[in-house]
Amino acid sequence: MAATKRKPVDIVVVGVGLAGSIMCKELAATGLKVLGLERGRMIDRQHDFGMPFAHDELKYDRHSDIFQNLARQTITFRNAMNETALPMREIGSFKPGECVGGAAVHWGGAIWRFLPWDFETRSRTLERYGKQQLPDDCTSQDWGLTYDELEPYYDQFEYLYGIGGKAGNLNGEIQPGGNPFEGPRSREYPNPPAKPTYAGHLFAQAAASLGYKPFPMPMANMTQQYTNPYRLTMGVCIRGGFCSSHGCAIDAKATPLTTVVPALAKHENFELRTLANVIKVNLDSAGKRAVGVTYVDAQGRHIEQPADLVVLSSYAFNNTRLMLLSAIGKPYDPVNNSGVIGKNYAYQTAGKVTLFFEDKIFNRFMAGGGLGTSIDEFNGDNFDHSGLGFIGGGYLMVHSGGAPPIRSRPLPSGTAHWGSAWKHATAHYYDRTFQITSHGACQSYRTHYLDLDPTYRDAHGLPLIRLTFDWHEHEKRMSVYTVNKALEIARVIGPSKINAAPVKGNYSIVPYQSTHNTGGVIMGVDPTTSAVNKFLQSWDVNNVFVVGGSAFPQNGANSPSGTIGALACWAADSIKELYLKRPAALL
C-alpha cells in the first residue's frame, strides 16, 4: 500500500505515555516543531473518569477499556526456547495501556527511586562477593549511568508528579521517619506522606519490634492540593479505592493526563495525533540515519511522517518491536549470545503473605493506589548475601491500594472453591484480611529475551513480539527468603490464619502480577552489549533515542515508573543541551 506523505517536523515522538509526554513537553519548549503519535485514543477525563463511571470495575479492570486491544496487537509467550509461543488472548500478568498517557493512566501510583546499587549491580556484586555469586547464564550489567547522575532528574520528576513521602537520606544525612537505605536526595518530597492505614500501623509496629525501620511508601496520589512546575493543579486523594486499572474521578492521581498533557497542549509548535499506530522507523539508504516514521491511521491508511529526530517512548515491548521491525541494531541471538535488540528482558519477582483475622476490620475498600507502609532491609544489597545463592532482594510492604469487590477475594487455604461455604468465607474475610507483599528484583538471563514471532502477526500483517521468560532458580530462592522474612513479621502481628506464597514453579502469563516489564533496548557503555548509550541514543542510528523501561539492563525491586520518569527528564535534557547543539553521537 502506497503511503501518504505528510509535511516534515523537527521531532516525532512515538508513544505519548509517561515518558513520551515528558519528552514532548520538554522538547516543545525549544521552539522546534514536535509531533506526538499515540496509537490509542484521547481520554476525556470529565466524562470517562467522572463519577460514577470511574468506579466501573467491569469496564476498566475486567473488560480492559484503556488497556491494549489484544484483538489488533498482542504478544506471544513461551517459557523456554524449545517451546512454541502462543498469543496472549486476554489481559493477564501485565496491562499495557492504549490511550494518551499509556499505562500511567491506569497505574496505582506507587512510585520509588531505584537504589544506587541497582545501577551498578554487576560491578558491585563482583567487587563484594566475587563471580561465584552470579549464575553463569546471568547477563545483568551496569547501566552506564549512576544514581548520582540521575538524582537531579529523579527530583525533577517527583516535583512534576507531586510525590508524597518522607525523605530518609537528605544529602547523605539519615532522616528519622524515612527510608534509611535510599540513595541521597537533594531535597524533601514535594508533598508530605500519607497517614497510615490500620493495617499499615500493625505492620509498622510489628516490624519495629523486630528492629526494622518502617516508613511510609512514596505515592503519586496527592496528600494535599498540589500545583506542579507546569502550573497544573491536582486535588487531594479521598481514598476512593479504584486506582489501579482505573482513572481518578477527582484528578488526585498523577498521570500524564493530569501533570503534563494539558500544559503540552498550549504549545502551538506541538501537535498530537491519536489513533496513529507507528509500524516502522524509516531509514536512509545507508541505514544510518532515520528520516521519519510510517504509521497506520484510524482509517487504515499508511502515513509517512518525515522528521529530523525520532524518539521512541512507548511500552518496553513496542519499543523493542519497532527497533526490530525497523532493522535498527543487531537482533539478539541467545544461542551464541550476540546482538542487542531484544536482550535482557526482565520482570519483577513478587511473593506474598496473606493474614486473616476474626477480630479485626480493615475497611480495605477505602484506600489510595500507592498508599502503604514498607521496610527496605531486604532490598538490593542492603544485607549480606554470602551463602544465600542469590543477589538482590525486595522491599516488604503492606499496600492499602484498594479492594475492588470482583478482583479482590483472598481466602484462607483450605476454603471451598464454590458453594455456600465459599460465599460465606468471601463475605466474612473481605474486610478481615491484608497482605504483606515482597516486591522483588529480577536479574536478566541469556534465555530471557524478546524477538519477532515467526508465525503470528498483528492486524497489519506484521510479526508480533515474542516473549521467552521463566522464573530462574535464583529468583525463586530470593522470593522464598523475603517471604520468610514477611512471615516473621506476620506472626508477630498474630492473625488467626496465614497463607504464604513465594514464587515457585513456572512463570504464568495468566494471573495479574505487575505491569513492570523491562529490557529489550538496554542502555550501557559498550555497543556490543547494549542498544543505546547512557543518553538513550541508539548506537547505530544517532538521531533515534529510545526512552522507557526498555532501557533497563535488569529490573530492580522498586517499581520502575519513577526511574522511567527520571530517564525521560534525563534524555530530554541530553537532547536539548547536547544533541541539538551538535547532532551526532553523544559520547
Coordinates of C-alpha atoms in Angstrom, one line a residue:
M1 CA 0.0 0.0 0.0
A2 CA 1.4 3.4 -1.0
A3 CA 1.9 5.7 1.9
T4 CA 0.6 9.3 2.1
K5 CA 3.5 11.7 2.9
R6 CA 2.9 14.5 5.4
K7 CA 4.9 17.7 5.9
P8 CA 8.2 17.3 7.8
V9 CA 8.5 18.0 11.5
D10 CA 11.7 18.5 13.6
I11 CA 10.9 15.8 16.1
V12 CA 8.5 12.9 16.2
V13 CA 7.8 11.2 19.5
V14 CA 6.2 7.7 19.3
G15 CA 4.0 6.9 22.3
V16 CA 2.6 9.7 24.5
G17 CA 2.7 8.0 27.8
L18 CA 4.6 8.6 31.0
A19 CA 8.0 9.1 29.2
G20 CA 6.6 10.3 25.9
S21 CA 4.5 13.1 27.3
I22 CA 7.6 14.5 29.2
M23 CA 9.7 14.2 26.0
C24 CA 7.1 16.1 24.0
K25 CA 6.7 18.9 26.6
E26 CA 10.4 19.4 27.2
L27 CA 11.3 19.3 23.5
A28 CA 8.4 21.6 22.6
A29 CA 9.9 24.2 24.9
T30 CA 12.8 24.5 22.5
G31 CA 10.5 26.0 19.9
L32 CA 11.1 23.1 17.4
K33 CA 8.1 21.5 15.7
V34 CA 7.2 18.4 17.8
L35 CA 4.7 15.8 16.8
G36 CA 3.4 13.2 19.2
L37 CA 2.0 10.0 17.8
E38 CA -0.2 7.8 20.0
R39 CA -1.9 4.5 18.9
G40 CA -4.7 4.9 21.5
R41 CA -7.5 7.5 21.9
M42 CA -7.6 10.7 23.8
I43 CA -9.3 10.5 27.2
D44 CA -12.0 13.0 28.2
R45 CA -11.3 13.0 32.0
Q46 CA -14.5 14.8 32.8
H47 CA -16.6 12.1 31.1
D48 CA -14.6 8.8 31.0
F49 CA -13.4 9.2 34.6
G50 CA -16.3 11.2 36.0
M51 CA -18.5 9.7 38.7
P52 CA -19.8 7.0 38.7
F53 CA -18.0 5.8 35.5
A54 CA -14.5 5.8 37.1
H55 CA -15.6 3.0 39.5
D56 CA -16.9 0.7 36.8
E57 CA -14.8 -2.4 37.6
L58 CA -16.3 -4.4 34.8
K59 CA -15.5 -1.7 32.2
Y60 CA -11.9 -1.0 33.3
D61 CA -10.5 -3.9 35.1
R62 CA -12.4 -6.8 33.6
H63 CA -13.1 -5.6 30.0
S64 CA -9.8 -3.7 29.7
D65 CA -11.2 -0.4 28.3
I66 CA -7.9 1.5 28.5
F67 CA -5.6 -1.4 28.1
Q68 CA -4.0 -2.7 24.9
N69 CA -6.5 -4.1 22.4
L70 CA -5.3 -7.7 22.0
A71 CA -7.5 -8.3 19.1
R72 CA -5.4 -6.0 17.0
Q73 CA -1.9 -6.4 18.6
T74 CA -0.7 -8.8 21.3
I75 CA 2.4 -10.7 22.2
T76 CA 3.2 -14.4 22.0
F77 CA 4.7 -16.2 25.0
R78 CA 6.6 -19.3 26.0
N79 CA 8.7 -20.3 29.0
A80 CA 11.6 -21.8 27.1
M81 CA 13.3 -21.6 23.7
N82 CA 12.3 -25.2 22.8
E83 CA 8.6 -24.4 23.2
T84 CA 6.1 -22.9 20.7
A85 CA 4.9 -19.5 21.7
L86 CA 1.2 -18.8 21.7
P87 CA -0.6 -15.5 21.6
M88 CA -1.8 -13.8 24.8
R89 CA -5.6 -13.5 24.1
E90 CA -6.7 -11.9 27.4
I91 CA -5.0 -9.3 29.6
G92 CA -3.3 -11.2 32.4
S93 CA 0.1 -10.8 34.0
F94 CA 0.5 -7.2 32.9
K95 CA -1.6 -4.4 31.5
P96 CA -0.1 -2.3 28.7
G97 CA -2.1 0.9 28.1
E98 CA -3.7 2.1 24.9
C99 CA -4.7 5.7 25.3
V100 CA -2.9 9.1 25.6
G101 CA -1.0 8.6 28.9
G102 CA -0.5 4.9 28.3
A103 CA -0.1 2.6 31.3
A104 CA 0.5 5.6 33.6
V105 CA -3.2 6.4 33.3
H106 CA -4.3 3.2 35.0
W107 CA -1.4 2.7 37.3
G108 CA -2.0 2.7 41.1
G109 CA 0.5 5.4 42.0
A110 CA 3.2 3.5 43.9
I111 CA 6.5 5.2 43.0
W112 CA 10.1 4.8 44.1
R113 CA 13.6 5.6 43.1
F114 CA 16.0 2.7 42.4
L115 CA 18.8 2.2 44.9
P116 CA 22.3 3.3 43.9
W117 CA 23.2 -0.4 43.9
D118 CA 20.6 -1.1 41.1
F119 CA 22.6 1.0 38.6
E120 CA 25.9 -0.9 39.2
T121 CA 24.5 -4.3 40.0
R122 CA 27.2 -6.4 38.3
S123 CA 30.3 -4.4 39.3
R124 CA 29.3 -4.1 42.9
T125 CA 28.4 -7.7 43.2
L126 CA 31.7 -8.9 41.7
E127 CA 33.6 -6.5 44.0
R128 CA 31.8 -7.6 47.2
Y129 CA 31.2 -11.3 46.6
G130 CA 33.2 -12.4 43.5
K131 CA 32.0 -14.0 40.3
Q132 CA 30.7 -17.1 42.1
Q133 CA 27.7 -15.1 43.3
L134 CA 26.3 -14.7 39.8
P135 CA 24.8 -17.6 37.8
D136 CA 26.7 -18.5 34.7
D137 CA 23.8 -17.5 32.5
C138 CA 23.1 -14.2 34.2
T139 CA 23.5 -11.3 31.7
S140 CA 22.8 -8.4 34.1
Q141 CA 25.1 -5.4 33.6
D142 CA 25.8 -1.9 34.8
W143 CA 23.6 0.8 33.3
G144 CA 26.5 3.2 32.3
L145 CA 24.6 5.8 34.3
T146 CA 24.9 6.2 38.1
Y147 CA 22.4 7.1 40.7
D148 CA 24.2 10.3 41.4
E149 CA 24.0 11.4 37.8
L150 CA 20.2 10.6 37.7
E151 CA 19.4 12.1 41.1
P152 CA 18.6 15.6 39.8
Y153 CA 16.2 14.1 37.3
Y154 CA 14.5 11.9 39.9
D155 CA 14.0 15.2 41.8
Q156 CA 12.6 16.9 38.7
F157 CA 10.1 14.1 38.0
E158 CA 9.0 13.8 41.6
Y159 CA 8.1 17.5 41.7
L160 CA 6.4 17.2 38.3
Y161 CA 4.2 14.4 39.7
G162 CA 3.7 15.8 43.2
I163 CA 5.0 12.7 45.0
G164 CA 4.1 12.4 48.7
G165 CA 6.7 10.8 51.0
K166 CA 9.3 11.3 53.7
A167 CA 13.0 11.6 52.9
G168 CA 15.2 9.1 54.6
N169 CA 18.5 10.4 53.3
L170 CA 18.9 14.2 52.7
N171 CA 22.3 14.9 51.2
G172 CA 23.9 12.0 53.0
E173 CA 22.3 12.6 56.4
I174 CA 19.8 9.9 57.5
Q175 CA 16.4 11.4 58.5
P176 CA 14.0 9.9 61.1
G177 CA 10.8 8.5 59.7
G178 CA 12.0 7.9 56.1
N179 CA 13.8 5.1 54.3
P180 CA 17.4 5.0 55.7
F181 CA 18.5 2.8 52.8
E182 CA 17.6 5.1 50.0
G183 CA 20.2 7.0 47.9
P184 CA 20.9 10.6 48.9
R185 CA 18.3 13.0 47.7
S186 CA 18.8 16.7 47.3
R187 CA 15.6 17.9 49.0
E188 CA 12.4 16.6 50.6
Y189 CA 9.5 15.2 48.7
P190 CA 7.2 17.9 47.3
N191 CA 4.3 16.6 49.4
P192 CA 4.1 15.1 52.9
P193 CA 3.5 11.3 53.3
A194 CA 0.0 9.9 53.7
K195 CA -1.3 8.9 57.1
P196 CA -1.0 5.1 57.6
T197 CA -3.9 2.7 57.5
Y198 CA -4.8 0.4 60.4
A199 CA -3.1 -2.5 58.5
G200 CA 0.0 -0.3 57.9
H201 CA 0.1 0.6 61.5
L202 CA 0.0 -3.0 62.6
F203 CA 2.8 -3.9 60.1
A204 CA 5.0 -0.9 61.2
Q205 CA 4.5 -1.8 64.9
A206 CA 5.5 -5.5 64.4
A207 CA 8.4 -4.6 62.1
A208 CA 9.8 -2.1 64.5
S209 CA 9.6 -4.7 67.3
L210 CA 12.0 -6.8 65.2
G211 CA 14.4 -4.0 64.8
Y212 CA 13.4 -2.9 61.3
K213 CA 12.8 0.7 60.2
P214 CA 9.3 1.1 58.7
F215 CA 8.4 4.2 56.6
P216 CA 5.5 5.5 54.5
M217 CA 5.7 4.4 50.9
P218 CA 6.1 7.3 48.4
M219 CA 3.0 7.8 46.3
A220 CA 1.7 9.7 43.4
N221 CA -1.8 10.1 44.9
M222 CA -1.9 13.6 46.2
T223 CA -1.8 14.0 50.0
Q224 CA -2.7 17.7 49.7
Q225 CA -3.7 20.0 46.8
Y226 CA -0.7 20.5 44.7
T227 CA 0.3 22.7 41.7
N228 CA 3.3 21.3 39.7
P229 CA 6.0 23.2 37.8
Y230 CA 3.9 23.2 34.7
R231 CA 1.2 25.1 36.7
L232 CA -1.3 22.2 36.7
T233 CA -3.2 21.6 39.9
M234 CA -4.3 18.2 41.4
G235 CA -6.8 17.6 44.1
V236 CA -6.5 15.6 47.4
C237 CA -6.9 11.8 47.3
I238 CA -10.0 10.8 49.2
R239 CA -9.1 7.1 49.3
G240 CA -11.8 6.1 46.9
G241 CA -10.2 2.7 46.3
F242 CA -10.5 2.4 42.5
C243 CA -7.0 3.4 41.5
S244 CA -5.1 0.6 39.8
S245 CA -6.7 -0.3 36.4
H246 CA -8.8 2.9 36.7
G247 CA -8.6 6.7 36.1
C248 CA -9.2 9.1 39.0
A249 CA -12.5 10.8 39.4
I250 CA -11.1 13.8 41.2
D251 CA -7.7 14.2 39.4
A252 CA -5.9 13.3 42.6
K253 CA -3.7 10.7 40.9
A254 CA -0.7 12.0 39.0
T255 CA -0.8 10.7 35.4
P256 CA 0.3 12.2 32.1
L257 CA -3.2 13.5 31.7
T258 CA -3.1 15.5 35.0
T259 CA 0.6 16.5 35.1
V260 CA 1.8 17.2 31.5
V261 CA -0.7 16.9 28.6
P262 CA -2.9 20.0 29.4
A263 CA 0.3 22.1 29.6
L264 CA 1.6 20.5 26.4
A265 CA -1.5 21.4 24.5
K266 CA -0.7 25.1 25.0
H267 CA 2.4 24.8 22.8
E268 CA 1.5 26.0 19.2
N269 CA 4.5 24.1 17.9
F270 CA 3.2 20.8 19.2
E271 CA 0.7 18.5 17.6
L272 CA -0.8 15.3 18.9
R273 CA -2.2 12.7 16.6
T274 CA -4.1 9.9 18.2
L275 CA -5.1 6.5 16.8
A276 CA -1.8 6.6 14.9
N277 CA -0.1 3.2 15.2
V278 CA 3.6 3.5 14.2
I279 CA 4.8 0.4 12.4
K280 CA 8.3 1.4 11.3
V281 CA 11.1 3.9 11.7
N282 CA 12.2 4.9 8.2
L283 CA 16.0 5.0 7.5
D284 CA 18.1 6.5 4.7
S285 CA 19.6 4.3 2.0
A286 CA 22.7 3.6 4.1
G287 CA 20.6 2.6 7.1
K288 CA 22.5 5.1 9.3
R289 CA 20.0 7.9 9.7
A290 CA 16.3 8.0 10.5
V291 CA 14.2 10.1 8.1
G292 CA 10.9 9.7 9.8
V293 CA 8.3 7.1 10.7
T294 CA 5.4 5.3 9.0
Y295 CA 2.1 4.9 10.9
V296 CA -1.3 3.5 10.2
D297 CA -4.2 5.9 11.0
A298 CA -7.7 5.2 12.1
Q299 CA -8.9 4.6 8.5
G300 CA -6.2 2.1 7.9
R301 CA -4.2 4.4 5.7
H302 CA -0.4 4.3 5.7
I303 CA 1.1 7.7 6.5
E304 CA 4.8 8.6 6.1
Q305 CA 5.9 11.3 8.5
P306 CA 9.3 12.8 7.8
A307 CA 11.3 14.0 10.8
D308 CA 14.8 15.0 11.7
L309 CA 14.8 13.3 15.1
V310 CA 12.8 10.2 16.2
V311 CA 12.1 9.4 19.8
L312 CA 10.6 6.0 20.7
S313 CA 9.0 6.3 24.0
S314 CA 6.3 3.6 24.0
Y315 CA 6.0 0.5 26.2
A316 CA 9.0 -1.8 26.5
F317 CA 7.5 -4.4 24.2
N318 CA 6.7 -1.9 21.5
N319 CA 10.0 0.0 21.7
T320 CA 11.7 -3.4 21.1
R321 CA 9.4 -4.4 18.3
L322 CA 9.8 -1.1 16.4
M323 CA 13.6 -1.4 16.6
L324 CA 13.4 -5.0 15.2
L325 CA 10.8 -4.1 12.5
S326 CA 13.0 -1.1 11.5
A327 CA 16.3 -3.1 11.4
I328 CA 18.0 -0.7 13.9
G329 CA 20.7 -2.6 15.8
K330 CA 21.5 -6.3 15.6
P331 CA 18.8 -8.6 16.9
Y332 CA 19.7 -10.6 20.0
D333 CA 20.7 -14.3 19.4
P334 CA 20.5 -16.3 22.7
V335 CA 22.3 -19.3 21.1
N336 CA 25.6 -17.5 20.5
N337 CA 24.8 -14.7 23.0
S338 CA 25.3 -11.9 20.4
G339 CA 23.3 -9.0 19.3
V340 CA 21.5 -6.5 21.4
I341 CA 17.9 -5.8 20.3
G342 CA 15.6 -7.9 22.5
K343 CA 18.3 -8.7 25.0
N344 CA 17.8 -8.8 28.8
Y345 CA 14.1 -8.9 29.3
A346 CA 13.3 -8.8 33.0
Y347 CA 10.1 -8.7 35.1
Q348 CA 9.7 -8.4 38.9
T349 CA 9.5 -11.1 41.4
A350 CA 6.6 -11.0 43.8
G351 CA 5.7 -13.0 46.9
K352 CA 3.1 -12.5 49.5
V353 CA 1.9 -13.5 52.9
T354 CA -1.9 -13.1 53.5
L355 CA -3.1 -12.6 57.0
F356 CA -6.7 -13.4 58.1
F357 CA -8.4 -12.2 61.3
E358 CA -11.5 -13.0 63.2
D359 CA -11.4 -9.9 65.5
K360 CA -10.2 -7.0 63.3
I361 CA -11.8 -5.0 60.5
F362 CA -9.6 -3.1 58.0
N363 CA -12.1 -1.3 55.6
R364 CA -10.0 -2.3 52.6
F365 CA -12.4 -0.7 50.2
M366 CA -11.3 2.8 51.2
A367 CA -7.7 3.1 50.0
G368 CA -5.3 5.0 47.8
G369 CA -3.4 3.5 44.9
G370 CA 0.2 3.9 46.3
L371 CA -0.8 4.0 49.9
G372 CA 1.3 1.7 52.1
T373 CA 3.9 1.1 54.7
S374 CA 7.2 -0.6 53.9
I375 CA 10.7 -1.7 55.1
D376 CA 13.8 -1.9 53.0
E377 CA 16.2 -4.0 55.0
F378 CA 16.0 -6.9 52.4
N379 CA 16.2 -4.8 49.2
G380 CA 19.2 -4.6 46.8
D381 CA 22.4 -5.2 48.6
N382 CA 21.2 -3.8 52.0
F383 CA 22.0 -7.2 53.6
D384 CA 24.8 -9.7 53.4
H385 CA 24.1 -12.2 50.6
S386 CA 27.0 -14.5 51.3
G387 CA 25.9 -18.1 51.0
L388 CA 22.3 -17.3 50.1
G389 CA 22.6 -18.3 46.4
F390 CA 21.2 -15.0 45.0
I391 CA 21.7 -11.3 44.7
G392 CA 19.2 -8.5 45.1
G393 CA 16.0 -8.8 47.1
G394 CA 12.8 -6.9 47.7
Y395 CA 11.1 -4.5 49.9
L396 CA 8.3 -5.7 52.2
M397 CA 5.1 -3.7 52.3
V398 CA 1.5 -3.6 53.4
H399 CA -0.1 -1.9 50.4
S400 CA -3.5 -0.4 51.0
G401 CA -4.3 0.2 47.4
G402 CA -8.0 -0.7 47.3
A403 CA -10.0 -3.9 47.1
P404 CA -12.4 -3.8 44.2
P405 CA -15.0 -6.5 45.0
I406 CA -14.8 -8.5 41.8
R407 CA -11.0 -8.8 41.7
S408 CA -10.2 -8.9 45.5
R409 CA -11.3 -12.1 47.2
P410 CA -8.5 -13.5 49.3
L411 CA -9.4 -16.6 51.3
P412 CA -7.5 -18.9 53.7
S413 CA -6.0 -22.1 52.4
G414 CA -8.5 -25.0 52.5
T415 CA -11.6 -22.9 51.8
A416 CA -14.1 -24.4 49.5
H417 CA -13.8 -23.2 45.9
W418 CA -17.6 -22.9 45.3
G419 CA -21.0 -23.1 47.0
S420 CA -22.3 -21.7 50.3
A421 CA -19.1 -22.2 52.2
W422 CA -17.2 -20.2 49.6
K423 CA -19.8 -17.5 49.7
H424 CA -19.7 -17.3 53.4
A425 CA -15.9 -17.1 53.6
T426 CA -15.8 -14.5 50.8
A427 CA -18.1 -12.2 52.7
H428 CA -16.6 -12.9 56.1
Y429 CA -12.9 -12.3 55.2
Y430 CA -13.3 -9.5 52.7
D431 CA -12.5 -6.9 55.3
R432 CA -10.7 -9.1 57.8
T433 CA -7.5 -9.6 55.8
F434 CA -4.5 -7.8 54.4
Q435 CA -1.2 -8.9 52.7
I436 CA 2.5 -8.4 53.4
T437 CA 3.9 -8.3 49.9
S438 CA 7.5 -9.0 48.9
H439 CA 8.2 -6.8 45.8
G440 CA 11.4 -8.2 44.4
A441 CA 14.0 -7.6 41.7
C442 CA 14.6 -9.8 38.7
Q443 CA 18.0 -10.3 37.1
S444 CA 18.5 -10.8 33.4
Y445 CA 19.5 -14.1 31.8
R446 CA 20.7 -15.4 28.5
T447 CA 17.4 -17.2 27.6
H448 CA 15.1 -14.4 28.7
Y449 CA 14.5 -12.2 25.7
L450 CA 12.2 -10.6 23.1
D451 CA 12.2 -11.3 19.4
L452 CA 9.8 -11.3 16.4
D453 CA 7.4 -14.3 16.3
P454 CA 7.9 -16.4 13.2
T455 CA 4.3 -17.4 13.0
Y456 CA 1.8 -14.9 14.4
R457 CA 1.1 -11.5 13.0
D458 CA -0.9 -8.4 14.0
A459 CA -3.9 -6.8 12.3
H460 CA -1.5 -5.1 9.8
G461 CA 0.3 -8.3 8.9
L462 CA 3.4 -7.6 10.9
P463 CA 5.1 -10.1 13.2
L464 CA 4.1 -10.0 16.9
I465 CA 6.7 -9.6 19.6
R466 CA 7.6 -12.9 21.2
L467 CA 8.4 -13.2 24.9
T468 CA 10.6 -16.0 26.2
F469 CA 10.7 -16.0 30.0
D470 CA 10.5 -18.2 33.1
W471 CA 11.4 -17.9 36.8
H472 CA 15.0 -18.6 37.4
E473 CA 16.1 -20.6 40.4
H474 CA 18.0 -17.5 41.5
E475 CA 14.7 -15.5 41.8
K476 CA 12.9 -18.4 43.4
R477 CA 15.5 -18.6 46.2
M478 CA 15.2 -14.8 46.7
S479 CA 11.4 -15.0 46.9
V480 CA 11.5 -17.7 49.5
Y481 CA 14.0 -15.7 51.5
T482 CA 12.0 -12.5 51.5
V483 CA 8.6 -14.2 52.0
N484 CA 10.1 -15.9 55.1
K485 CA 11.0 -12.5 56.5
A486 CA 7.5 -11.4 55.9
L487 CA 6.2 -14.5 57.7
E488 CA 8.2 -13.5 60.8
I489 CA 6.5 -10.1 60.8
A490 CA 3.1 -11.7 60.2
R491 CA 3.5 -14.0 63.2
V492 CA 4.2 -11.0 65.4
I493 CA 1.0 -9.4 64.3
G494 CA -0.9 -12.5 65.3
P495 CA -3.6 -13.4 62.7
S496 CA -5.8 -16.4 63.0
K497 CA -4.7 -17.9 59.7
I498 CA -1.8 -17.2 57.3
N499 CA -1.2 -18.1 53.6
A500 CA 2.4 -17.8 52.3
A501 CA 3.0 -17.7 48.6
P502 CA 6.6 -17.3 47.3
V503 CA 7.3 -17.6 43.6
K504 CA 7.5 -21.2 42.5
G505 CA 7.1 -23.4 39.5
N506 CA 7.0 -21.9 36.0
Y507 CA 6.1 -18.3 35.3
S508 CA 2.5 -18.0 34.1
I509 CA 1.2 -15.2 31.9
V510 CA -2.4 -15.6 33.1
P511 CA -2.8 -14.1 36.6
Y512 CA -2.1 -10.4 37.0
Q513 CA 1.3 -9.7 38.7
S514 CA 2.6 -6.3 37.7
T515 CA 2.9 -4.1 34.6
H516 CA 6.7 -3.8 35.2
N517 CA 8.2 -5.3 32.0
T518 CA 11.7 -4.1 31.2
G519 CA 14.6 -4.6 28.8
G520 CA 14.9 -5.2 25.1
V521 CA 16.6 -2.0 24.1
I522 CA 19.0 -1.7 27.0
M523 CA 21.5 1.0 27.9
G524 CA 25.2 0.7 28.5
V525 CA 28.7 1.8 27.7
D526 CA 29.5 -0.9 25.0
P527 CA 27.7 -1.1 21.7
T528 CA 28.4 -4.9 21.6
T529 CA 26.3 -5.4 24.8
S530 CA 23.8 -2.6 24.7
A531 CA 21.4 -1.0 22.2
V532 CA 21.6 2.6 23.4
N533 CA 24.2 4.7 25.2
K534 CA 23.8 6.4 28.6
F535 CA 21.8 9.2 26.9
L536 CA 19.3 6.7 25.5
Q537 CA 20.7 7.3 22.0
S538 CA 20.9 4.4 19.5
W539 CA 24.4 3.3 18.9
D540 CA 23.6 2.5 15.3
V541 CA 21.3 5.4 14.3
N542 CA 22.3 8.5 16.2
N543 CA 19.1 10.5 15.5
V544 CA 17.0 7.8 17.2
F545 CA 16.5 7.9 21.0
V546 CA 14.7 5.1 22.8
V547 CA 13.3 6.0 26.2
G548 CA 11.4 3.9 28.7
G549 CA 11.5 0.6 30.7
S550 CA 13.1 -1.0 27.6
A551 CA 16.4 0.6 28.6
F552 CA 16.8 -1.3 31.9
P553 CA 19.6 -3.9 31.8
Q554 CA 17.8 -5.7 34.6
N555 CA 15.0 -4.8 36.9
G556 CA 15.3 -3.6 40.5
A557 CA 12.8 -4.4 43.2
N558 CA 11.3 -0.9 43.3
S559 CA 8.5 -0.1 40.9
P560 CA 10.1 1.2 37.6
S561 CA 7.8 4.2 37.0
G562 CA 9.9 6.7 38.9
T563 CA 13.0 5.6 37.1
I564 CA 11.3 5.8 33.7
G565 CA 10.2 9.3 34.5
A566 CA 13.7 10.3 35.6
L567 CA 15.2 8.8 32.4
A568 CA 12.7 10.8 30.3
C569 CA 13.8 14.0 32.0
W570 CA 17.5 13.0 31.6
A571 CA 17.1 12.1 27.9
A572 CA 15.1 15.3 27.2
D573 CA 17.9 17.3 28.8
S574 CA 20.6 15.4 26.9
I575 CA 18.8 16.1 23.6
K576 CA 18.4 19.8 24.4
E577 CA 21.8 20.5 25.9
L578 CA 23.9 18.2 23.8
Y579 CA 22.4 16.7 20.7
L580 CA 20.6 19.7 19.3
K581 CA 23.8 21.7 19.6
R582 CA 25.8 19.0 17.9
P583 CA 23.6 16.4 16.1
A584 CA 25.9 13.4 16.3
A585 CA 26.8 10.5 18.5
L586 CA 26.9 11.6 22.2
L587 CA 30.0 10.1 23.8

